[in-house]
Structure formats: structure tokens, C-alpha cells
PDB file of C-alpha atoms in Angstrom:
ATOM      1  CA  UNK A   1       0.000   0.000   0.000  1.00 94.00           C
ATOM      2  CA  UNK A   2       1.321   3.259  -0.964  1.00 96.00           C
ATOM      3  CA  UNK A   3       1.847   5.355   2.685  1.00 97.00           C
ATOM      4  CA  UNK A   4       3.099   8.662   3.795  1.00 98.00           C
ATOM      5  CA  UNK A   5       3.841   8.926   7.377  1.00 98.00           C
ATOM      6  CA  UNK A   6       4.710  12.580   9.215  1.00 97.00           C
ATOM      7  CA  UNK A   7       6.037  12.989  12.250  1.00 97.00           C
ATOM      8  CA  UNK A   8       8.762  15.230  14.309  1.00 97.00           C
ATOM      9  CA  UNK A   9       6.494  18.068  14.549  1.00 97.00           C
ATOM     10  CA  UNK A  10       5.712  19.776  18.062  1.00 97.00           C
ATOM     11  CA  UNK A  11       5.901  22.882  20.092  1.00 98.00           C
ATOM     12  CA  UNK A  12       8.737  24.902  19.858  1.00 97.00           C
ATOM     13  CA  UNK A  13      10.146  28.042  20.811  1.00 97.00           C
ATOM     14  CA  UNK A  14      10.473  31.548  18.658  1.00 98.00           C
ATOM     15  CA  UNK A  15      13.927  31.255  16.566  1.00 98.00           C
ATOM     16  CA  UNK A  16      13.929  27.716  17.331  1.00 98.00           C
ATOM     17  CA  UNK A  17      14.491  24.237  14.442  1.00 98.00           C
ATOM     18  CA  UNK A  18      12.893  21.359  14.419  1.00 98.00           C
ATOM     19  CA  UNK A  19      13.241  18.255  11.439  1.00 98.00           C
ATOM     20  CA  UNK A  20      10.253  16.909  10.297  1.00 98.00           C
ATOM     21  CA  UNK A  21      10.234  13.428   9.050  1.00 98.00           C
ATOM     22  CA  UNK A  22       7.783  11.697   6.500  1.00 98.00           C
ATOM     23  CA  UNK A  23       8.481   8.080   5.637  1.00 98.00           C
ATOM     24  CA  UNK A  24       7.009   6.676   2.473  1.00 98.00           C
ATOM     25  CA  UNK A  25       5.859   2.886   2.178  1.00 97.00           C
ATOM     26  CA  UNK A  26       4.788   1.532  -0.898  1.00 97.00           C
ATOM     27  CA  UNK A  27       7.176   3.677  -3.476  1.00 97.00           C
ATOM     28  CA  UNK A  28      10.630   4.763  -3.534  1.00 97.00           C
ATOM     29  CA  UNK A  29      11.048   8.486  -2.814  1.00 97.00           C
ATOM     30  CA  UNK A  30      14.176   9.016  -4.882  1.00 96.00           C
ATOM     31  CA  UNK A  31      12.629   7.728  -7.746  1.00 97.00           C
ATOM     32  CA  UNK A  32       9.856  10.544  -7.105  1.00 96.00           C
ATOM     33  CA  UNK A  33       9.384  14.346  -6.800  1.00 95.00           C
ATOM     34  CA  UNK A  34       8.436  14.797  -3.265  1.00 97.00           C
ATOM     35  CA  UNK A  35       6.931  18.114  -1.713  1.00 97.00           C
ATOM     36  CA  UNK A  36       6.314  19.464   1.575  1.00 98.00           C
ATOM     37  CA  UNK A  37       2.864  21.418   2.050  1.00 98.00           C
ATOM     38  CA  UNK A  38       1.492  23.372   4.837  1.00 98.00           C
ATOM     39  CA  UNK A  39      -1.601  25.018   6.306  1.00 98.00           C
ATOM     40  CA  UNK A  40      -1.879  26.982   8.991  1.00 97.00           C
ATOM     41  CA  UNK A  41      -4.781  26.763  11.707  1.00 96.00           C
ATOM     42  CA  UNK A  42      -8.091  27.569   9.836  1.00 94.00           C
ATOM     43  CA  UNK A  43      -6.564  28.776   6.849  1.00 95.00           C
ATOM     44  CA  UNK A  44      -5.661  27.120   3.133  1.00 95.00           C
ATOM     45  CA  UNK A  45      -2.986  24.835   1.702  1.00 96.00           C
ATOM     46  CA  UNK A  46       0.698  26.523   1.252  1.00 96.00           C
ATOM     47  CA  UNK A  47       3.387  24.826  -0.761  1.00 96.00           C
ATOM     48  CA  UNK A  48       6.554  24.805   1.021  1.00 97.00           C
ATOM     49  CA  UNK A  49       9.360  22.997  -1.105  1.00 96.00           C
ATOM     50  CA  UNK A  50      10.055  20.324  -3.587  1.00 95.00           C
ATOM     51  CA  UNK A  51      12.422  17.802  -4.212  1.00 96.00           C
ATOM     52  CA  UNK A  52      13.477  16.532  -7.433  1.00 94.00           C
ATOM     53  CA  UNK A  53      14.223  12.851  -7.778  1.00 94.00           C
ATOM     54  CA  UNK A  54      17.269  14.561  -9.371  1.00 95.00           C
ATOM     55  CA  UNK A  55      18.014  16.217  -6.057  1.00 94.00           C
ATOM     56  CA  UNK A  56      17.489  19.545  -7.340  1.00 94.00           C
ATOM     57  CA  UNK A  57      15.350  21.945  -4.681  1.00 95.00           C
ATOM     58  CA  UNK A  58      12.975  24.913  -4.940  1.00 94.00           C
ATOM     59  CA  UNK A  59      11.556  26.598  -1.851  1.00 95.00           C
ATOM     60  CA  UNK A  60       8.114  28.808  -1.235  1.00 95.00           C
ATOM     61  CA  UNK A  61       9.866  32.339  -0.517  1.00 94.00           C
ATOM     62  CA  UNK A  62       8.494  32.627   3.114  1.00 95.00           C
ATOM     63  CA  UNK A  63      10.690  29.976   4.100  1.00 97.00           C
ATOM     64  CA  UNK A  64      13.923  30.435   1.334  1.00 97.00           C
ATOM     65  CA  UNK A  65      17.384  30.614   3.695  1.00 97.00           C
ATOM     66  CA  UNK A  66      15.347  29.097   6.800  1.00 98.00           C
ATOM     67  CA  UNK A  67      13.904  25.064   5.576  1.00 98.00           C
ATOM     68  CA  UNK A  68      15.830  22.688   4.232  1.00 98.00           C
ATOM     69  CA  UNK A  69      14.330  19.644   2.216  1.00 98.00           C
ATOM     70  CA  UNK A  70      16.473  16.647   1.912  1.00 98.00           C
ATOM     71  CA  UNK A  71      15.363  13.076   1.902  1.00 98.00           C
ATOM     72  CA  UNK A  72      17.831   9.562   3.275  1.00 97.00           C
ATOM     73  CA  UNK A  73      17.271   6.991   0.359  1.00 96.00           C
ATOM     74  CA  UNK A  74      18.233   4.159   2.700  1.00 97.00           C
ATOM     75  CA  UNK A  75      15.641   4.991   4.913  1.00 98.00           C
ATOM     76  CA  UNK A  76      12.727   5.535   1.917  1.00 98.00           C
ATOM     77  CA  UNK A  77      12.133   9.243   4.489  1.00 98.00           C
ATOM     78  CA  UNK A  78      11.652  13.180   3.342  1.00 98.00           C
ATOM     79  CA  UNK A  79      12.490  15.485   5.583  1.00 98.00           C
ATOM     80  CA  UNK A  80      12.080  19.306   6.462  1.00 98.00           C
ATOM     81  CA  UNK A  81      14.309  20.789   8.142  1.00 98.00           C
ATOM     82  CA  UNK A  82      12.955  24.053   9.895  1.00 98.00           C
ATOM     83  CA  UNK A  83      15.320  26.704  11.339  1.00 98.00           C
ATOM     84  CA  UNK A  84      14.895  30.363  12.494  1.00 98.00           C
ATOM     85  CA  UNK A  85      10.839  29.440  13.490  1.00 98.00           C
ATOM     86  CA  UNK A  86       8.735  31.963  13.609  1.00 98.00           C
ATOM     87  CA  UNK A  87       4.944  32.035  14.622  1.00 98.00           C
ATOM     88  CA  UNK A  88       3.879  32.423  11.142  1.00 97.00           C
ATOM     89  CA  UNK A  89       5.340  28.780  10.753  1.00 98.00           C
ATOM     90  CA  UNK A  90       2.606  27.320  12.900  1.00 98.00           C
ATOM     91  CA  UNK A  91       0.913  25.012  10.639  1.00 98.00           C
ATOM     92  CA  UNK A  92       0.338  21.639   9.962  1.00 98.00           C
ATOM     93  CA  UNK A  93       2.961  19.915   7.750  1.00 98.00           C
ATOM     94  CA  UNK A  94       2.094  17.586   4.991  1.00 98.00           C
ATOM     95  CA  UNK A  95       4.407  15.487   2.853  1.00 98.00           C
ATOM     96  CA  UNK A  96       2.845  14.522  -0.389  1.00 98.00           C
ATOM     97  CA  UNK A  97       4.266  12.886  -3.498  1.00 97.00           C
ATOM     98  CA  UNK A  98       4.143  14.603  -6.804  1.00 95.00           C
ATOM     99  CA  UNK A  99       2.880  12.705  -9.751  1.00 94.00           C
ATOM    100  CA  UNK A 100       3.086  13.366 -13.119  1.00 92.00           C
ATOM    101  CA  UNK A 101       0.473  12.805 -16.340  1.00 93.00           C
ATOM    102  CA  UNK A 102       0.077  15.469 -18.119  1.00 90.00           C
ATOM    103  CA  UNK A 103       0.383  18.293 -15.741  1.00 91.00           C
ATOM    104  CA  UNK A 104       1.798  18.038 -11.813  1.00 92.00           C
ATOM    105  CA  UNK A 105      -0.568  17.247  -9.027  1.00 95.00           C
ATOM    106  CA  UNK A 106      -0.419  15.881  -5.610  1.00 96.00           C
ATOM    107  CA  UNK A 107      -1.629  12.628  -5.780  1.00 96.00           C
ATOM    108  CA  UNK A 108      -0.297  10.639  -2.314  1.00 97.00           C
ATOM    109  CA  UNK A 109      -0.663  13.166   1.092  1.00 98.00           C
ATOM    110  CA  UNK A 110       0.502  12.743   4.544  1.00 98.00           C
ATOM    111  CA  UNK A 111      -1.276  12.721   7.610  1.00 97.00           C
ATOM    112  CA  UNK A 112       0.250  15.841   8.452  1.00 98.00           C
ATOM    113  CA  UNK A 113       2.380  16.692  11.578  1.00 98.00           C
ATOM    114  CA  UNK A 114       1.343  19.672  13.249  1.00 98.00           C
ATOM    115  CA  UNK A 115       4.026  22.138  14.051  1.00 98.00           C
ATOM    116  CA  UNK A 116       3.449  24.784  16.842  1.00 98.00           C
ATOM    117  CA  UNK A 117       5.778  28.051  17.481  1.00 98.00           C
ATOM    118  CA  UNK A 118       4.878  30.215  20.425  1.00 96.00           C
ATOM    119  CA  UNK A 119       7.044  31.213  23.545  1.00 95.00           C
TER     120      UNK A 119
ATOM    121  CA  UNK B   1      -3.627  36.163  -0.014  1.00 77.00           C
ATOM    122  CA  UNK B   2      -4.113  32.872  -2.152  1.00 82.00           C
ATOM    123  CA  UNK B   3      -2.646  33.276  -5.756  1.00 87.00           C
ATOM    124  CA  UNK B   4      -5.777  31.347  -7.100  1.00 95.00           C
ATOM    125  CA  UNK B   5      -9.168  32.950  -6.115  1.00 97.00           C
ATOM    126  CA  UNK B   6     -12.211  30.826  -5.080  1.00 97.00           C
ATOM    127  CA  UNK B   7     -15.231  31.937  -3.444  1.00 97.00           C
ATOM    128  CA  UNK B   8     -15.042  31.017   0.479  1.00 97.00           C
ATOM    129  CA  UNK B   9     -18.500  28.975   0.861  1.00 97.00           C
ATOM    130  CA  UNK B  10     -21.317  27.316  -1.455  1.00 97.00           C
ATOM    131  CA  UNK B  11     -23.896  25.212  -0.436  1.00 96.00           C
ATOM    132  CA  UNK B  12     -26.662  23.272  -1.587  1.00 96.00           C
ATOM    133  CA  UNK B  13     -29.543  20.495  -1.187  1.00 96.00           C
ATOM    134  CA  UNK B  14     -28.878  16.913  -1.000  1.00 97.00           C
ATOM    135  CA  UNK B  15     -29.364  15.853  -4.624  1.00 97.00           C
ATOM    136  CA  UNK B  16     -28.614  18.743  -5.915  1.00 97.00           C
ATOM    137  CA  UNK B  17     -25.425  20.218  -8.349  1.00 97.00           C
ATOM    138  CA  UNK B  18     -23.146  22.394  -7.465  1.00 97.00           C
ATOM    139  CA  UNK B  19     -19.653  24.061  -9.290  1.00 98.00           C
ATOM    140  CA  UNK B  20     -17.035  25.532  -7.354  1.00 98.00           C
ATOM    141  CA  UNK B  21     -14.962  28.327  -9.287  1.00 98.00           C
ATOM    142  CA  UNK B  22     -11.113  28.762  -9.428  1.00 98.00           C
ATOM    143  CA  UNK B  23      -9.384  32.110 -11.252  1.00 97.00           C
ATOM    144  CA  UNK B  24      -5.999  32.371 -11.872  1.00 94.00           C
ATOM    145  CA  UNK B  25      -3.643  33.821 -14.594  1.00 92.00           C
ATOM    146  CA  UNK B  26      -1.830  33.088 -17.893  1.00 90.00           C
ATOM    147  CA  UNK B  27       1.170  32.630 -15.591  1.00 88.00           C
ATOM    148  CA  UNK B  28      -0.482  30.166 -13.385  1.00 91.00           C
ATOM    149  CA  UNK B  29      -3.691  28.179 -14.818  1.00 94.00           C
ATOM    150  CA  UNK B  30      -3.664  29.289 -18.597  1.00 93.00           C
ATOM    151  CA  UNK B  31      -0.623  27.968 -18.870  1.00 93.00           C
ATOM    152  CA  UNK B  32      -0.595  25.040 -16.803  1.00 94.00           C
ATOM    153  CA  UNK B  33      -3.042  22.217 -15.636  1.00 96.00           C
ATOM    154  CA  UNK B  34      -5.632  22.091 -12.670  1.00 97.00           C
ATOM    155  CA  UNK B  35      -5.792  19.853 -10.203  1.00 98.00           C
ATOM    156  CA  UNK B  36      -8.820  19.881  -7.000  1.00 98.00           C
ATOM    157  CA  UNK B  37      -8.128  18.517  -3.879  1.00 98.00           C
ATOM    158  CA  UNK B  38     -11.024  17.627  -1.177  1.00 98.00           C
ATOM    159  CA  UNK B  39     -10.211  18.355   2.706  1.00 98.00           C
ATOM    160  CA  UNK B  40     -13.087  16.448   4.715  1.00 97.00           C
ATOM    161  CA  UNK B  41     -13.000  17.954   8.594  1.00 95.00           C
ATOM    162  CA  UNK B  42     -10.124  17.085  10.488  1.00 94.00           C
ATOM    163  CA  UNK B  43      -8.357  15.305   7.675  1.00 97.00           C
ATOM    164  CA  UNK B  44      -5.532  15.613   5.495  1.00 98.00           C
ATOM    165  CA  UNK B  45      -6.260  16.816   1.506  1.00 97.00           C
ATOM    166  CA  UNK B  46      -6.714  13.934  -0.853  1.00 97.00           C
ATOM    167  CA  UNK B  47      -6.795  14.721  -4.538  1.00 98.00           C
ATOM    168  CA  UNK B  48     -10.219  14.591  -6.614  1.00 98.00           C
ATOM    169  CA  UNK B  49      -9.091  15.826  -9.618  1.00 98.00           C
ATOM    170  CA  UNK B  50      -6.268  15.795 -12.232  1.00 98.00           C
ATOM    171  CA  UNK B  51      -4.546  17.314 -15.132  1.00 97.00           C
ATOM    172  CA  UNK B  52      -8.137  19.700 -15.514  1.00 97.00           C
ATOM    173  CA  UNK B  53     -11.045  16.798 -15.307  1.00 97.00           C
ATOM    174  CA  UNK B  54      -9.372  13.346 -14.570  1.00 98.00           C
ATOM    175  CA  UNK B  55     -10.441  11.384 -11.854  1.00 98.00           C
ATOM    176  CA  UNK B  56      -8.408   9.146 -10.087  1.00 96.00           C
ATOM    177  CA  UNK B  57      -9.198   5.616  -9.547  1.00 95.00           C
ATOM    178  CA  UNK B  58     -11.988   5.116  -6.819  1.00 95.00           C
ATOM    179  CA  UNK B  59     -13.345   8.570  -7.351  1.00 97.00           C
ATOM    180  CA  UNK B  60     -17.165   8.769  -8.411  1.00 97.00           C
ATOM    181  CA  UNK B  61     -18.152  10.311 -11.677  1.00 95.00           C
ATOM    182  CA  UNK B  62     -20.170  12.774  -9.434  1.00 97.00           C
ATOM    183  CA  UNK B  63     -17.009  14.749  -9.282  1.00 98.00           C
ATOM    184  CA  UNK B  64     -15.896  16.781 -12.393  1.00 98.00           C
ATOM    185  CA  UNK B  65     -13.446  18.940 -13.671  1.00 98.00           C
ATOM    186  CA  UNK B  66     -13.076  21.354 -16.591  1.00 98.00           C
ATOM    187  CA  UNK B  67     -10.874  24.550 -17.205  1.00 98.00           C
ATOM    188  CA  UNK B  68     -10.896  27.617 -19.489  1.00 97.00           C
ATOM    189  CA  UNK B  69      -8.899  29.856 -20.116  1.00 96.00           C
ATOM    190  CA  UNK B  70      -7.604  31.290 -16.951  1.00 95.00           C
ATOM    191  CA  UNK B  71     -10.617  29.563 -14.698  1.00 97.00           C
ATOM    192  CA  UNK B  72     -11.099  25.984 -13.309  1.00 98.00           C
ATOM    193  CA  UNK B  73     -14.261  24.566 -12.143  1.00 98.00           C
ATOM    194  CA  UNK B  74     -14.833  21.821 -10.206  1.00 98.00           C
ATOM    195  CA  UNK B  75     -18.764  20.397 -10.215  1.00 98.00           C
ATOM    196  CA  UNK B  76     -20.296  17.893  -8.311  1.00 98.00           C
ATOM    197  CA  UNK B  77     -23.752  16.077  -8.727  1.00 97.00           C
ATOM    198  CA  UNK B  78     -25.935  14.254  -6.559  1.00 97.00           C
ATOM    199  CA  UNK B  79     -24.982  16.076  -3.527  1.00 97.00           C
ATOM    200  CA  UNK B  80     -24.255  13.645  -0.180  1.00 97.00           C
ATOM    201  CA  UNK B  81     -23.725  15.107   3.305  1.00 96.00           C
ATOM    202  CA  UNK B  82     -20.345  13.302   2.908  1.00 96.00           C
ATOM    203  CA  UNK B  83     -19.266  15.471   0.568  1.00 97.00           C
ATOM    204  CA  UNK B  84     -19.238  18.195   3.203  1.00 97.00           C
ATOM    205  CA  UNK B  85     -15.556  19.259   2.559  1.00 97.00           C
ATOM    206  CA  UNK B  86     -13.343  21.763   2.096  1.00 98.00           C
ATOM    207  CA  UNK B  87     -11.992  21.569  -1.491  1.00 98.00           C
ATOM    208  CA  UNK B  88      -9.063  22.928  -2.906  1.00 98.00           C
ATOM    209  CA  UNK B  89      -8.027  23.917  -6.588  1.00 98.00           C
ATOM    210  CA  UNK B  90      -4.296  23.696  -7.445  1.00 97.00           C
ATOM    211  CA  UNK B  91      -1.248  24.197 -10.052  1.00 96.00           C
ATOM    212  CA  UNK B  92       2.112  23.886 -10.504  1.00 89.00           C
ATOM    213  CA  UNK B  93       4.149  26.292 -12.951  1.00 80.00           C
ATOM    214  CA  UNK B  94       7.152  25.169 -14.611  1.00 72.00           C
ATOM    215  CA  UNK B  95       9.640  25.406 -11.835  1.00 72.00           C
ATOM    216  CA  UNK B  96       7.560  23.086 -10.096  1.00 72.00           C
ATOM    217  CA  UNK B  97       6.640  25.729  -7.546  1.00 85.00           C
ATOM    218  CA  UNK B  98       2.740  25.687  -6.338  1.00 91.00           C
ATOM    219  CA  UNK B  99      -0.126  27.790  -6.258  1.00 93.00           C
ATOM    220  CA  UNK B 100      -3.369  26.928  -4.689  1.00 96.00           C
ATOM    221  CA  UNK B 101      -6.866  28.564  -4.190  1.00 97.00           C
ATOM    222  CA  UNK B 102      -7.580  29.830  -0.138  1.00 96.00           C
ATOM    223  CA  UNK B 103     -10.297  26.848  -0.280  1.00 97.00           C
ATOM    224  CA  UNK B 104     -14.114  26.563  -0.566  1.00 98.00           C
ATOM    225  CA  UNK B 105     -16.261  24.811   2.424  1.00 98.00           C
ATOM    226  CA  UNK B 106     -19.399  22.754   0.737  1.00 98.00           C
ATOM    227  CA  UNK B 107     -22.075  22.827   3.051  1.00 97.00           C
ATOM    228  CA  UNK B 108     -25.173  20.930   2.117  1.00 96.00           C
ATOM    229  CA  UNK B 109     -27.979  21.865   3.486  1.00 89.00           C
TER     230      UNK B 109
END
């Protein structure tokens, strides 16, 4: 069964990190574009970041300099790593896999992993 | 302030039909394909829709897509209390960089 599982997120301080982890069962996340989505409470989806199976990475602006996607291939996992947190990165994280036809779309999600930053 | 614009809330009778709207621009939707996503309470998104009006396998035909231009509509018939969701329309531009609508809630009535 193809599976996305988040976790790592939590409550965490102003200016703090934290890594998020989503492990993938089912499919190989090298072989796959993999993004990282958020939404913050009561409010719409936000794209984060992507990561080609090429390696390459793009990042949503709000976060450039502060997240870091990278993903273990040993361990099938994506992660995000979050630095700098502010409170406008309260949210909950999804990792979904991005699948291809004839346009992108985000066809496996996450449970999501809710992330919390407050003092 | 969502780069696609859809209108917060529609609502109809069980039964009934009822389209939800998504605008964009030549940079994001004219150019590139639509995708919906459906957001049932307390859940995480699942996708409903691809490349403008495919559905993906297990989705009902009571779902539809279709795009124009620079607007996307998603439609759905035979209206179930189930379907009370939060749906989502979507695109991804050439860098592979996202834009998505601020969301719709479906109430029926």
C-alpha cells in the first residue's frame, strides 16, 4: 500500500528548528518528486518545497534561507528541516508525493504533523 | 492572499449540483493544468481531480473537472452530506513551484 507517514512536529520556541520526518511505504522516494505542504490553523494549503528525484530543490519564498528539504534513500524518508521558526510557521505539515500525467498534481498526502511556534 | 481565487462557501440540497470556481492567470492556470483537492474535517487533503477533469481511480463520476482559459471549475452532482468538505483547486508552474486557491467549504444543506 502506498503510505506517507509525518512525524517530528511539536511545540517549539520563537527562533527555534525542528526536522520533520515523512516516511514513504509503498514507493521509492528518490525515484519521485516529493513536496512538503502546509496550512496553517483555519486557513488554506501553502506549498513549502520540492524535491526533485534529481536532487534539485525549490523553496516557497516565506521559508527560502530558513527550511531545508532533503530526503535519506536508505531509509525511503523526506524530511524538512525548519530553522529560524517563527509564529507564522505554525501550521500543519504535509508530505505529499508529486505525480506526473500530463500536468503536476499531488496525488499521495501525509497525515500531516502539526508544528506549533509560540514562547 | 491565495494566488488562485475561489469563493469562500457554497452550499446546496442533498441531490442537488453544485460548481465551485477557481481564477488564476496566464502565468499560473492558462498555462498550466488544474488539479482539485477535497479536505473532509479534520483530515488531510486527498486529490479529486487531475490534469483539468481526470479522476483518479476510486473517485465517483459525481465529481468533475473542466478549465478555461484562466478559470477551473470543479462540479459535483448528486450532492451527499459526505461530501461536506473543504476543497481545494491547485497548479504547478514550470519550476515546479505551487499555487493553490484559499479553499471553498461545501455545506449541504
Amino acid at each position: 500500500e502506498v503510505q506517507l507517514v509525518e512525524s517530528g512536529g511539536g511545540l517549539i520556541q520563537p527562533g527555534g528548528s525542528l526536522r520533520l520526518s515523512c516516511a514513504a511505504s509503498g514507493f521509492t522516494v528518490s525515484s519521485n518528486y516529493m513536496s512538503w505542504v502546509r496550512q496553517a490553523p483555519g486557513k488554506g494549503l501553502e506549498w513549502v518545497s520540492v524535491i526533485y528525484s534529481g536532487g534539485s530543490t525549490y523553496y516557497a519564498d516565506s521559508v527560502k534561507g530558513r527550511f531545508t528539504i532533503s530526503r535519506d534513500n536508505s531509509k525511503n524518508t523526506l524530511y524538512l528541516q525548519m530553522n529560524s521558526l517563527r509564529a507564522e510557521d505554525t501550521a500543519v505539515y504535509y508530505c505529499a508525493r508529486l505525480d506526473f500525467w500530463s500536468g503536476y498534481y499531488l496525488g499521495v498526502w501525509g497525515q500531516g504533523t502539526t508544528v506549533t511556534v509560540s514562547s | 492572499q491565495s494566488v488562485l481565487t475561489q469563493p469562500p462557501s457554497v452550499s446546496a440540497a442533498p441531490g442537488q449540483k453544485v460548481t465551485i470556481s477557481c481564477s488564476g492567470s496566464s502565468s499560473n492556470i492558462g498555462n498550466n493544468y488544474v488539479s482539485w483537492y477535497q479536505q473532509l474535517p479534520g483530515t488531510a487533503p486527498k486529490l479529486l481531480i487531475y490534469d483539468n477533469n481526470k479522476r483518479p481511480s476510486g473517485i465517483p463520476d459525481r465529481f468533475s473537472g473542466s478549465k478555461s482559459g484562466t478559470s477551473a471549475t470543479l462540479g459535483i452532482t448528486g450532492l451527499q452530506t459526505g461530501d461536506e468538505a473543504d476543497y481545494y483547486c491547485g497548479t504547478w508552474d514550470s519550476s515546479l513551484s505551487a499555487s493553490f486557491g484559499g479553499g471553498t467549504k461545501l455545506t449541504v444543506l
